[in-house]
Coordinates of C-alpha atoms and ligand atoms in Angstrom, one line a residue:
X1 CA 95.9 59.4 65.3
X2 CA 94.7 62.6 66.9
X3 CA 98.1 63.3 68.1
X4 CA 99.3 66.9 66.6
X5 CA 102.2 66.9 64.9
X6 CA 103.9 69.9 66.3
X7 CA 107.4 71.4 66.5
X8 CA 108.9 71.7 70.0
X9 CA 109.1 75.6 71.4
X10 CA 113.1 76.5 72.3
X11 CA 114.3 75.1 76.2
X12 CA 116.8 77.5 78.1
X13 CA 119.4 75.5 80.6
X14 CA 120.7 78.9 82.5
X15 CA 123.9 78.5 84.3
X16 CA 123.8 79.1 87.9
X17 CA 125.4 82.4 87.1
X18 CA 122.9 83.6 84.0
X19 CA 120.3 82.6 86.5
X20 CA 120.9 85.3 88.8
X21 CA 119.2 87.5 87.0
X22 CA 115.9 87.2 85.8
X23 CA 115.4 89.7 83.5
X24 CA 118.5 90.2 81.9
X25 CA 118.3 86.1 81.3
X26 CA 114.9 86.7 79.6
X27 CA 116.2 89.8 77.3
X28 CA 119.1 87.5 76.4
X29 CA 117.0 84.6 75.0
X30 CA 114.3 87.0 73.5
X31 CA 116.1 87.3 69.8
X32 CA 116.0 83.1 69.9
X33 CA 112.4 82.9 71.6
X34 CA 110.2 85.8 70.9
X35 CA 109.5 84.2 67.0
X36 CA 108.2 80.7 69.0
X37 CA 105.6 82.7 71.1
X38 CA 106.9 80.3 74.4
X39 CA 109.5 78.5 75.5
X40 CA 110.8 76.7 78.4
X41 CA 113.3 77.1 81.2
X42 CA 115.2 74.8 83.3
X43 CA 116.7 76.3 86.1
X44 CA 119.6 74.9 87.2
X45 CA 119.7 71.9 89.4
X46 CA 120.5 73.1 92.5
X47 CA 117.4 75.5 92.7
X48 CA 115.1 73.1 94.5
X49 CA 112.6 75.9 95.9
X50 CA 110.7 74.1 98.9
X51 CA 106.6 74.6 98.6
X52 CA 105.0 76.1 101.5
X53 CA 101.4 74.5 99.6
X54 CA 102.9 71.0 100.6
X55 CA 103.1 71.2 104.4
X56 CA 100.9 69.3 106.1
X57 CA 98.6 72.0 107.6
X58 CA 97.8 73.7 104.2
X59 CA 97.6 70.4 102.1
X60 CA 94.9 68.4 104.7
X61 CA 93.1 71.4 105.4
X62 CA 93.0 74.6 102.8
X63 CA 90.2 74.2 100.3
X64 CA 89.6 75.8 96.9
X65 CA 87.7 76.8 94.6
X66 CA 87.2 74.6 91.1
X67 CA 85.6 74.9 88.2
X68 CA 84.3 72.4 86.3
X69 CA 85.1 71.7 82.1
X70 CA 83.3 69.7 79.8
X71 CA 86.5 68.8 77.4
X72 CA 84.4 67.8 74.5
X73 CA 82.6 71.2 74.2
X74 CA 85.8 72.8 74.2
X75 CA 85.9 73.1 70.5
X76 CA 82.6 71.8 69.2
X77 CA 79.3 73.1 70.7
X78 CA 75.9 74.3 69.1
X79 CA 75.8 78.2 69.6
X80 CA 74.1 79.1 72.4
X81 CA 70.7 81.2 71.3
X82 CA 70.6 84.1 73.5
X83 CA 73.3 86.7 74.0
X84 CA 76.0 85.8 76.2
X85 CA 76.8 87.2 79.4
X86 CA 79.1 84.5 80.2
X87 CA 82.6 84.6 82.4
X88 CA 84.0 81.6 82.0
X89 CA 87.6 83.2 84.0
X90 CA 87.8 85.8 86.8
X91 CA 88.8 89.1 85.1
X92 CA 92.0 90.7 85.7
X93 CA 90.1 93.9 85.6
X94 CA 87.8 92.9 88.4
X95 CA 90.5 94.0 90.4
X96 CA 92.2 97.3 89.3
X97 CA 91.5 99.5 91.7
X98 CA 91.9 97.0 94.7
X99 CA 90.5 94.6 96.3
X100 CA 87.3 93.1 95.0
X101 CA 85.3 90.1 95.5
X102 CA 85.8 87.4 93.5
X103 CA 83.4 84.7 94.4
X104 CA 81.3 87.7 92.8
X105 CA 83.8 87.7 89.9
X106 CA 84.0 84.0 89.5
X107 CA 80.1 83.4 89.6
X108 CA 78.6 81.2 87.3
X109 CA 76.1 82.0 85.3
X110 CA 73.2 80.3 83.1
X111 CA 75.8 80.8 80.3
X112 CA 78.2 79.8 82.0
X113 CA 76.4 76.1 82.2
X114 CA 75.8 76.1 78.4
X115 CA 79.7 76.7 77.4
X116 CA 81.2 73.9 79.1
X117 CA 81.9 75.7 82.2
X118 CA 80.6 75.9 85.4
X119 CA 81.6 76.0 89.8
X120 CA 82.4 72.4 91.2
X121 CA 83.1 72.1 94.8
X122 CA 85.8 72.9 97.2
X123 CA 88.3 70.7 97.0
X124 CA 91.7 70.3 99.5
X125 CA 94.8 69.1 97.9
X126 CA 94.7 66.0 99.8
X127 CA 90.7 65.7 98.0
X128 CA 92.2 66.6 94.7
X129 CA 95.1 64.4 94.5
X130 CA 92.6 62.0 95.1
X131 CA 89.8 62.6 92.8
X132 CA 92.9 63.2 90.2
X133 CA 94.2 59.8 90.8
X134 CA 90.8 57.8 90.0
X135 CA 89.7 59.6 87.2
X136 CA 93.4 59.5 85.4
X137 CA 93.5 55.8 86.8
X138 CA 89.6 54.6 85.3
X139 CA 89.9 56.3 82.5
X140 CA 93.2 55.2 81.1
X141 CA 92.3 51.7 82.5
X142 CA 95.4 51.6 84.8
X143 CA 93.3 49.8 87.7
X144 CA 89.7 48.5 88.3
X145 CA 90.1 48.3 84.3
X146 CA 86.5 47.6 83.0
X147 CA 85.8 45.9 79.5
X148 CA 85.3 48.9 77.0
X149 CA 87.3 51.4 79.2
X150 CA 89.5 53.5 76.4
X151 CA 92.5 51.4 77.1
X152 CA 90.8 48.6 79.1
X153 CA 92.2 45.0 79.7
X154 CA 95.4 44.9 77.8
X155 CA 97.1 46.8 80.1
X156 CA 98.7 46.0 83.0
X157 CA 98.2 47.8 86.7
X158 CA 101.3 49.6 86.4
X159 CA 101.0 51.0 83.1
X160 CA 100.9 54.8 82.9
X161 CA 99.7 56.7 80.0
X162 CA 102.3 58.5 78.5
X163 CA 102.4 62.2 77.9
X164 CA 102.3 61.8 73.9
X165 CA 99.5 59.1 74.8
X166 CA 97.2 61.9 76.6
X167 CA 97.9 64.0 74.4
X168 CA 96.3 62.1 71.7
X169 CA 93.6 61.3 74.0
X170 CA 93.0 64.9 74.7
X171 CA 92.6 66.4 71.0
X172 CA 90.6 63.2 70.1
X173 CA 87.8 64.3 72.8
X174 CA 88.1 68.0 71.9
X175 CA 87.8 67.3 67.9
X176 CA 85.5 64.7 67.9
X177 CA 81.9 66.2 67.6
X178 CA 80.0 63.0 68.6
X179 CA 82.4 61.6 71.3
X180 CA 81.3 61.0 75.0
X181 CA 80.9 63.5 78.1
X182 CA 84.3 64.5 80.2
X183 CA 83.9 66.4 82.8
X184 CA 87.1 67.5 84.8
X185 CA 88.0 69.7 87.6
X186 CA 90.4 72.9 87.3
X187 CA 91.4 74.8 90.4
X188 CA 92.1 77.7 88.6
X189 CA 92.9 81.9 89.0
X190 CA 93.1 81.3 92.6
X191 CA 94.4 84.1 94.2
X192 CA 97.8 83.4 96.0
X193 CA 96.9 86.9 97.8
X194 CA 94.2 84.8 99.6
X195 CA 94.9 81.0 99.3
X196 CA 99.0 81.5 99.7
X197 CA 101.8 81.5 97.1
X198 CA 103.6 78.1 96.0
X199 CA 107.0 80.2 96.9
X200 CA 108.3 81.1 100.2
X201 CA 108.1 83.6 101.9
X202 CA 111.0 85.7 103.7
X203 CA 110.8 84.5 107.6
X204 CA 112.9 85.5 110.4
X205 CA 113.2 82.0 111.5
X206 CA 114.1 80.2 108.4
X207 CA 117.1 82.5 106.8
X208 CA 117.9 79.4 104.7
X209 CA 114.9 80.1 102.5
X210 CA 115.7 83.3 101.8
X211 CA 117.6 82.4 98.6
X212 CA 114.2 81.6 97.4
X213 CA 112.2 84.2 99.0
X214 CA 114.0 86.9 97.7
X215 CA 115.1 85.3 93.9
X216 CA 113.9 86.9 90.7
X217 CA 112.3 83.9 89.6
X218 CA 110.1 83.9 92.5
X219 CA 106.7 84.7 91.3
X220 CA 106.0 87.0 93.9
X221 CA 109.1 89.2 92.9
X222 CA 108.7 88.7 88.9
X223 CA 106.2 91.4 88.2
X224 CA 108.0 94.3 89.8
X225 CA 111.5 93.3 89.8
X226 CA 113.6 97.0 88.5
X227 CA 113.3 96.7 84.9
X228 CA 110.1 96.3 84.5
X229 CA 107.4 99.0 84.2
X230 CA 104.7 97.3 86.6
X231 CA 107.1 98.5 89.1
X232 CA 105.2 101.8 88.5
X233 CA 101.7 100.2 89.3
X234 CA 101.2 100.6 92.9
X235 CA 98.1 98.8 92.9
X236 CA 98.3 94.8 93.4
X237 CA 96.2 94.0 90.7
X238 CA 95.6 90.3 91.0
X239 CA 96.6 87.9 88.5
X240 CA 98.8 90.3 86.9
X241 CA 100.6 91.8 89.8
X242 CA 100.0 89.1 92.4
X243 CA 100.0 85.3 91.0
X244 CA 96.9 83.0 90.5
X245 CA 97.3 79.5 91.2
X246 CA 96.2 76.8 88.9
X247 CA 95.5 72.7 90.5
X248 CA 94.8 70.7 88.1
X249 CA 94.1 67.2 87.2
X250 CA 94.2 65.3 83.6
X251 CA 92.7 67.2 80.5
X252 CA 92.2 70.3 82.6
X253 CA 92.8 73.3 80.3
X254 CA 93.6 76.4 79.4
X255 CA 92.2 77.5 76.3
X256 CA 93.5 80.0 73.4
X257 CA 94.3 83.3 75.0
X258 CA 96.3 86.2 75.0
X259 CA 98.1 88.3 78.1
X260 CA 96.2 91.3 79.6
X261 CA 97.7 94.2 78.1
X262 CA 99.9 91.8 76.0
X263 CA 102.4 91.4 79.0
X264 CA 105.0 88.7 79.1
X265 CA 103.8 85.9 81.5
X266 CA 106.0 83.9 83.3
X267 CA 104.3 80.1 84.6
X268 CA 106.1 77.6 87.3
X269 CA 105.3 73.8 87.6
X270 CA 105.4 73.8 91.5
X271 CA 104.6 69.8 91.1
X272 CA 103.2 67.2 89.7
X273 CA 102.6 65.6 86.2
X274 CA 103.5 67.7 83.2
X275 CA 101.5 70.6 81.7
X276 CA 101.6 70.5 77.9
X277 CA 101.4 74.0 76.0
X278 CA 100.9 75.1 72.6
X279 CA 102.3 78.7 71.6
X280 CA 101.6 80.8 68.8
X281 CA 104.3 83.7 68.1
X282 CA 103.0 87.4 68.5
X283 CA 103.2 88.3 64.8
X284 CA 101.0 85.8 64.1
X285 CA 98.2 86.8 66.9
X286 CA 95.8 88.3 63.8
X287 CA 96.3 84.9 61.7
X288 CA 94.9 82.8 64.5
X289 CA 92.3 85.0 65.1
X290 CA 91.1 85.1 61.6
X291 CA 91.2 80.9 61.4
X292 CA 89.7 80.5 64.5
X293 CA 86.8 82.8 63.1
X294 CA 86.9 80.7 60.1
X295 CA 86.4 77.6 61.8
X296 CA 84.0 78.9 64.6
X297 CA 81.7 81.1 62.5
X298 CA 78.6 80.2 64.9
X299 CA 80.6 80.9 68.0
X300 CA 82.2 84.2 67.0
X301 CA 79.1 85.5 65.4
X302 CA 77.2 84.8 68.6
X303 CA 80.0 86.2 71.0
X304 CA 82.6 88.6 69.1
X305 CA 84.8 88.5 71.7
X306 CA 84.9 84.6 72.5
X307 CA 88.8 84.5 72.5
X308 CA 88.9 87.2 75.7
X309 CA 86.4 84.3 77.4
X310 CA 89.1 81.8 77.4
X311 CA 87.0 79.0 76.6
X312 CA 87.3 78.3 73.1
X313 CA 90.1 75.9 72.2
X314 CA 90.8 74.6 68.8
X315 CA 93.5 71.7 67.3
X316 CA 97.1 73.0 66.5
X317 CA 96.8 70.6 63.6
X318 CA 93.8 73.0 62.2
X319 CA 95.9 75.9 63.1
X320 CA 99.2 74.0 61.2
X321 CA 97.3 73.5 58.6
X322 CA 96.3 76.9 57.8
X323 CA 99.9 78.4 57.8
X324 CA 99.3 79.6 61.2
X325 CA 102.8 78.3 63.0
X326 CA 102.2 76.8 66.4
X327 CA 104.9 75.5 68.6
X328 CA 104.6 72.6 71.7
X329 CA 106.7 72.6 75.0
X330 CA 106.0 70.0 77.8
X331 CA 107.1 71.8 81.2
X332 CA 107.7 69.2 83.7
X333 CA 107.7 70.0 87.4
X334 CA 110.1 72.1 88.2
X335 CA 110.2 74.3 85.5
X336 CA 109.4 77.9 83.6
X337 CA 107.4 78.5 80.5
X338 CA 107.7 82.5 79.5
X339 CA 104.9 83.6 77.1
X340 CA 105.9 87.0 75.0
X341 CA 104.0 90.0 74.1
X342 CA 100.4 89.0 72.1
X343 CA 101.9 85.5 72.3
X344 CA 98.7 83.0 72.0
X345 CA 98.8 80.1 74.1
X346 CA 96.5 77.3 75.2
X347 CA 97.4 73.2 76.9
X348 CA 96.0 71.1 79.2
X349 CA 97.7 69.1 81.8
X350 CA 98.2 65.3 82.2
X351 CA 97.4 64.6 85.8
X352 CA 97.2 66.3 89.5
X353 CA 99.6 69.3 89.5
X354 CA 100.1 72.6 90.8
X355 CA 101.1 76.0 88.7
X356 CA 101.5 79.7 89.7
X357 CA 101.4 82.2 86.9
X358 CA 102.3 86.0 86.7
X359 CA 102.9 88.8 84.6
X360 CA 106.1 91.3 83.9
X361 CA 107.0 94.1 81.4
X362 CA 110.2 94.5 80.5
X363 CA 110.6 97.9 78.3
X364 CA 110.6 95.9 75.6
X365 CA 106.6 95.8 75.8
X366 CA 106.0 99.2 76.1
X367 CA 105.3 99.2 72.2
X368 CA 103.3 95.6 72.4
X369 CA 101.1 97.9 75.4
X370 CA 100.1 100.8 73.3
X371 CA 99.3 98.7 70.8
X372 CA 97.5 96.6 72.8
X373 CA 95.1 99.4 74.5
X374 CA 94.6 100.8 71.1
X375 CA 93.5 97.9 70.5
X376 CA 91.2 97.7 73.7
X377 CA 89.8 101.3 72.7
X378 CA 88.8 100.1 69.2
X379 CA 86.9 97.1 70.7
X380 CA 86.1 98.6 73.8
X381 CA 87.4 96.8 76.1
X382 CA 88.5 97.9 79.7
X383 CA 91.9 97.6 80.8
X384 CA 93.7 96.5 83.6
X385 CA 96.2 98.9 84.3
X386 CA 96.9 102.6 83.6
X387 CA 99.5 102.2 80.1
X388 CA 100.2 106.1 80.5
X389 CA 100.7 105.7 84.2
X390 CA 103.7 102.9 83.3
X391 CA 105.2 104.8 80.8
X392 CA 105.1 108.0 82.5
X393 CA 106.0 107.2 85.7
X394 CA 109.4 104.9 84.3
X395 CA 109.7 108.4 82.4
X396 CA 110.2 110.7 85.5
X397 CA 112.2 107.6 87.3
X398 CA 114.5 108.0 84.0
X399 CA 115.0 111.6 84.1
X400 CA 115.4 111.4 87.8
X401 CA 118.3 108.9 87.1
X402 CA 119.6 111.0 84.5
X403 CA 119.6 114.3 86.1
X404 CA 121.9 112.6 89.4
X405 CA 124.4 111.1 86.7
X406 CA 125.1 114.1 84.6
X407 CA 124.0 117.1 87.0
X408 CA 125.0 116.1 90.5
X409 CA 127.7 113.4 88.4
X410 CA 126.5 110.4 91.1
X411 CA 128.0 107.2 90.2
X412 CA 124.2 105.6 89.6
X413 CA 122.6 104.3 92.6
X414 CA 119.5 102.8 91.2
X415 CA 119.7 98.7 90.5
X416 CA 119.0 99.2 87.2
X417 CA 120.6 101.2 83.9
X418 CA 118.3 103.8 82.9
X419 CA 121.1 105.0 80.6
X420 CA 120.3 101.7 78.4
X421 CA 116.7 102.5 77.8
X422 CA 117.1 106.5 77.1
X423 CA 119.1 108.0 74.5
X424 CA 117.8 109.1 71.1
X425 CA 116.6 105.5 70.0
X426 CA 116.3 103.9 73.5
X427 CA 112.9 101.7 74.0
X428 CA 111.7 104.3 76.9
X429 CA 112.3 107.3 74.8
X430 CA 110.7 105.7 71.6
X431 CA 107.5 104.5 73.6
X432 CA 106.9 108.2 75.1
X433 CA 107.9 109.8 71.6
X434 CA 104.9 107.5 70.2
X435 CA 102.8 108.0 72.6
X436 CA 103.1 112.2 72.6
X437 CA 102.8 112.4 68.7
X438 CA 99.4 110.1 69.4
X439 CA 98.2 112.8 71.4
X440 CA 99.2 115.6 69.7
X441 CA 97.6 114.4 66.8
X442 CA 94.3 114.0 69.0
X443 CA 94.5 117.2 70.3
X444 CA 95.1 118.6 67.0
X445 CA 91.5 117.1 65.7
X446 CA 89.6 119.0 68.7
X447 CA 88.1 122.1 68.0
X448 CA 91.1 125.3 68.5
X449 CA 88.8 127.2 71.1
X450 CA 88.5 123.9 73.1
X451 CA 90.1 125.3 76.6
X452 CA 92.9 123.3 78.3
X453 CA 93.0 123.0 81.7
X454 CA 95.9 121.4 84.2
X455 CA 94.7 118.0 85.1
X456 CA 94.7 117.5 89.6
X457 CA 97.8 115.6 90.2
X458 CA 95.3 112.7 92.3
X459 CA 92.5 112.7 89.5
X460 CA 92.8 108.9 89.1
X461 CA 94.3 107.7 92.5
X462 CA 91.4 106.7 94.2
X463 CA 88.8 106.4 91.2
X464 CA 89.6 104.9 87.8
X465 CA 89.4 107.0 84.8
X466 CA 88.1 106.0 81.9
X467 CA 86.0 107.2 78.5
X468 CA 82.2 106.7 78.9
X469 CA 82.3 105.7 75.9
X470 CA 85.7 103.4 75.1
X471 CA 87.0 102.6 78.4
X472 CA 90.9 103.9 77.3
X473 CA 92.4 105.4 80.4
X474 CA 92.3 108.9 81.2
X475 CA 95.7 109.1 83.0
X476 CA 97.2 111.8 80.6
X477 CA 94.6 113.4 79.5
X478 CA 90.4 113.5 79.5
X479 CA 87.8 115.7 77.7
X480 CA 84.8 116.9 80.0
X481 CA 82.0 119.4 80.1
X482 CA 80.6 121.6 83.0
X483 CA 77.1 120.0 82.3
X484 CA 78.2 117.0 83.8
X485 CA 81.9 117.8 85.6
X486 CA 82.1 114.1 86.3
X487 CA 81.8 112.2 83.4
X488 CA 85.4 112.2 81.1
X489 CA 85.8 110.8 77.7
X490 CA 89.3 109.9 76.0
X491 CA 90.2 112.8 73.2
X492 CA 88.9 110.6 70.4
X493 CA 85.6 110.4 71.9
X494 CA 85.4 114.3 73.0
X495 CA 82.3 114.7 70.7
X496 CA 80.2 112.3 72.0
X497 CA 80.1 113.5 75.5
X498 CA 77.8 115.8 75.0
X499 CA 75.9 118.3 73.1
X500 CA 76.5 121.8 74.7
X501 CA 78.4 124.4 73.1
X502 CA 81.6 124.3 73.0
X503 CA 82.4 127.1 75.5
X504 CA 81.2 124.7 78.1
X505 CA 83.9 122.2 77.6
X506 CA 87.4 121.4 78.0
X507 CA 90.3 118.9 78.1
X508 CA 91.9 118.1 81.4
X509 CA 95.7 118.1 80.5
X510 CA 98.4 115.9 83.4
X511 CA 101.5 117.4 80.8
X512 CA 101.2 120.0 77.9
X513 CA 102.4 118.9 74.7
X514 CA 105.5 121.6 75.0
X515 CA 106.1 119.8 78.8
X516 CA 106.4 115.9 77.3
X517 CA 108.4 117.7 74.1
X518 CA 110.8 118.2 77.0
X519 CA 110.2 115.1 78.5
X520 CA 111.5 113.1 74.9
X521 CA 114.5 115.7 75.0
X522 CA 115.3 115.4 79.1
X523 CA 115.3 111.1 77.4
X524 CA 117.5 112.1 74.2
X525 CA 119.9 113.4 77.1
X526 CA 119.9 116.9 76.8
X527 CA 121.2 118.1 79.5
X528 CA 119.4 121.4 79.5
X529 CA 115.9 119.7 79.6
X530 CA 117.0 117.0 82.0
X531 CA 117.5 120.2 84.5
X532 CA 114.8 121.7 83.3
X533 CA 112.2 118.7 83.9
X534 CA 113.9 117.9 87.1
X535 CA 113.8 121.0 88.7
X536 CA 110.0 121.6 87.5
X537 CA 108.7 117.7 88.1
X538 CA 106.9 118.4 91.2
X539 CA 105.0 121.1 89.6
X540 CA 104.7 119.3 86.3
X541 CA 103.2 116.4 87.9
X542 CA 100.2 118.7 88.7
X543 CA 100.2 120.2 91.7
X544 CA 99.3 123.6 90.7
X545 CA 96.0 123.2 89.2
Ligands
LIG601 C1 97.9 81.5 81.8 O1 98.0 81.4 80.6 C2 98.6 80.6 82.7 O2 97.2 82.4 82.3 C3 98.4 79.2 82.3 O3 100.0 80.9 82.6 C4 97.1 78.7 82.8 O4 98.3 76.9 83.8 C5 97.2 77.3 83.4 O5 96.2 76.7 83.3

């Protein structure tokens, strides 16, 4: 009876030849996915990738991390009464500008406890398979069935839940207010930088793996694969840039959430029994916001920001019902599920399994990104990566590309097609136009005898930049003030730095406007400015300060 009646998300059978190449796949399924929010993909049958997680070594032996859920206070809980300071997930963020510890980052706290989730123990895959198996086993009644066990006697030893009967299972504990404690283990946003990567690895000795070690679907070559910006992010931000992991067992979940930075996110089902999602497309991202607000009142007003927590999940039925349109996929081992840009998503899965998750950006999210750290700014949020650095340093790549095609007329070298992302209405040239009118207009609405000054080529390779006051990255450009040389604001915030005269303060400049008016033109394909901008980059990039 619980069972939501949801449409099924698009699935993609790639030929062994479309399959080749990841992103060009993914921009040719966009116009028939992108409305759906997700989808699935089947790769073709002969890619059988082998998982280094299953050798004998790593699966007696490696331990993780888990966290534990209480399913039923996923959607229904009293409101906590003191301020939260919860984190339910290890931040993205926590690792911008390298490494960081997250046992720190993934600490429970007293909050933590009263939302539902909190640290279980280490666990080995051998352990978890295990503790999987019993609890799937007593509490669908498939063995040592007990009398009043939710699908006791009846049943016979062999019988096996089906995914449509956890399903209904699952939103009846998660919608009923009054129903009984389950508790459930999720080995999640472990980082393969530490614990290892479900994919292999290239190795001297085994050559034949190196189909798979080098493939675009392998998550370790997703995020940075030419095409997409975070190729310009040198940093390996974890979870973004380098995969998380994700064991679980049956009615782990993941609840209502968003992408960092709205990025694309790609997921694989390395094993195991099947993961069930729920997508919501990106032009709908404000409607389910404003429903889940509706319908949470208590939660949101307590914590405004509950949906970056990612512990909030609500019934696709509610969402259904309020015109929001939500679409289902079951990924089965084996196989893909591609979020897009500002795409919500939540699921759970149906027994012990094993995901690896990562992020890309194709140039088609350039505009979703500025929107999306807008966004941040308003709400002040920090963000993960530099946006400016992306779309400034695919930019200079561009015009780089440009100026050996038509100047030195070299047949192009690079393994991907600038040309096709330039020109007067290319995606690249119509996310840097945006961006310079942005701040233009900033600039425009600081004081005229504000002084300018070049910004130091390194100001933000070794310390992150932000605004004091919003957190938007300083990358381009930051205001300061000689009474306190080290502290920057965005140009929005320029007034509130500080309150000496104006005399005292200035704006730290990486281009002038008249330099990125020559950057959109260099994109247009003006061959003057593409010499121009190529023969000055060095300097323009800030060297002479
Ligand atoms: C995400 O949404 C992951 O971050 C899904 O792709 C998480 O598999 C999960 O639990």
């Amino acid at each position: 009876a619980c069972r939501p009646d949801i449409d099924e998300a698009p699935v993609f059978y790639p030929t062994i030849e479309e399959f080749e190449d990841t992103l060009g796949y993914i921009a040719k399924i966009r116009p028939l996915a992108e409305s759906y929010g997700i989808c699935r993909i089947v790769p073709p049958p002969s890619w059988t990738p082998p998982c280094p997680l299953k050798e004998k070594e790593m699966w007696e032996h490696a331990k993780f991390s888990t966290r534990i859920q209480q399913v039923d206070l996923l959607q229904n809980r009293e409101a906590m009464r003191k301020k939260s300071r919860s984190r339910k997930r290890k931040r993205k963020r926590n690792s911008r500008m390298g490494a960081r510890r997250s046992s720190e980052a993934n600490a429970a706290t007293e909050a933590d406890e009263k939302f539902g989730f909190h640290s279980g123990s280490d666990f080995t895959f051998e352990e978890f398979q295990k503790h999987a198996a019993t609890f799937k086993e007593s509490y669908f009644g498939t063995k040592d069935a007990k009398e009043g066990s939710t699908y006791g006697e009846t049943k016979s030893e062999t019988w096996q839940p089906s995914v449509e009967d956890i399903e209904g299972e699952y939103w009846r504990i998660v919608e009923t207010p009054t129903t009984d404690e389950v508790e459930v283990y999720y080995g999640a946003d472990l980082e393969t930088g530490v614990f290892g990567s479900g994919f292999p690895k290239a190795s001297s000795t085994r050559s034949d793996l190196d189909k798979y070690a080098l493939s675009g679907w392998n998550l370790n070559n997703f995020p940075r694969l030419p095409g997409s910006v975070l190729c310009f992010e040198a940093s390996d931000i974890s979870g973004v840039l380098v995969p998380w992991l994700y064991v679980g067992m049956c009615f782990s979940s993941f609840c209502w959430h968003v992408e960092d930075h709205h990025l694309y996110s790609l997921n694989y089902l390395h094993w195991g029994d099947p993961k069930v999602w729920y997508g919501v497309s990106g032009s709908h991202a404000t409607d389910l916001e404003r429903t889940m607000r509706a319908y949470l009142p208590d939660l949101f007003e307590e914590q405004p920001d509950l949906l970056n927590e990612l512990v909030t999940q609500l019934s696709p039925t509610v969402l259904k019902s309020e015109g929001v349109p939500v679409h289902r996929a079951v990924q089965h081992s084996g196989e893909f599920v591609l979020t897009f840009p500002r795409a919500y998503h939540s699921g759970f899965n149906c027994g012990f399994n094993c995901a690896e998750a990562v992020n890309v950006a194709p140039f088609d999210w350039l505009e979703h990104g500025q929107n999306a750290v807008e966004l941040y700014s308003e709400q002040c949020r920090k963000t993960s990566i530099s946006h400016d650095k992306l779309l400034l340093g695919s930019a200079r790549e561009a015009v780089q590309a440009l100026w050996e095609q038509s100047v030195l007329g070299k047949k192009t070298t690079k393994n991907m097609s600038w040309q096709s992302v330039c020109g007067k209405d290319g995606l690249l040239t119509r996310a840097i136009k945006t961006r310079v009118r942005m701040e233009e207009e900033r600039l425009d609405r600081l004081p005229i005898c504000m002084k300018l000054k070049k910004m130091e080529r390194d100001f933000d390779l070794n310390n992150e930049r932000e605004c004091f006051s919003c957190f938007y990255d300083l990358h381009l450009s930051a205001s300061s003030c000689k009474c306190s040389p080290d502290r920057f604001s965005c140009l929005k915030h320029a007034k509130l730095l500080c309150s000496c005269h104006i005399n005292q303060r200035y704006v730290l400049q990486r281009h002038t406007i008249n330099e990125l008016n020559m950057l959109i033109e260099a994109l247009e394909g003006k061959v003057e400015a593409i010499k121009l901008w190529a023969s000055k980059d060095h300097e323009l990039d800030g060297t002479d300060t």
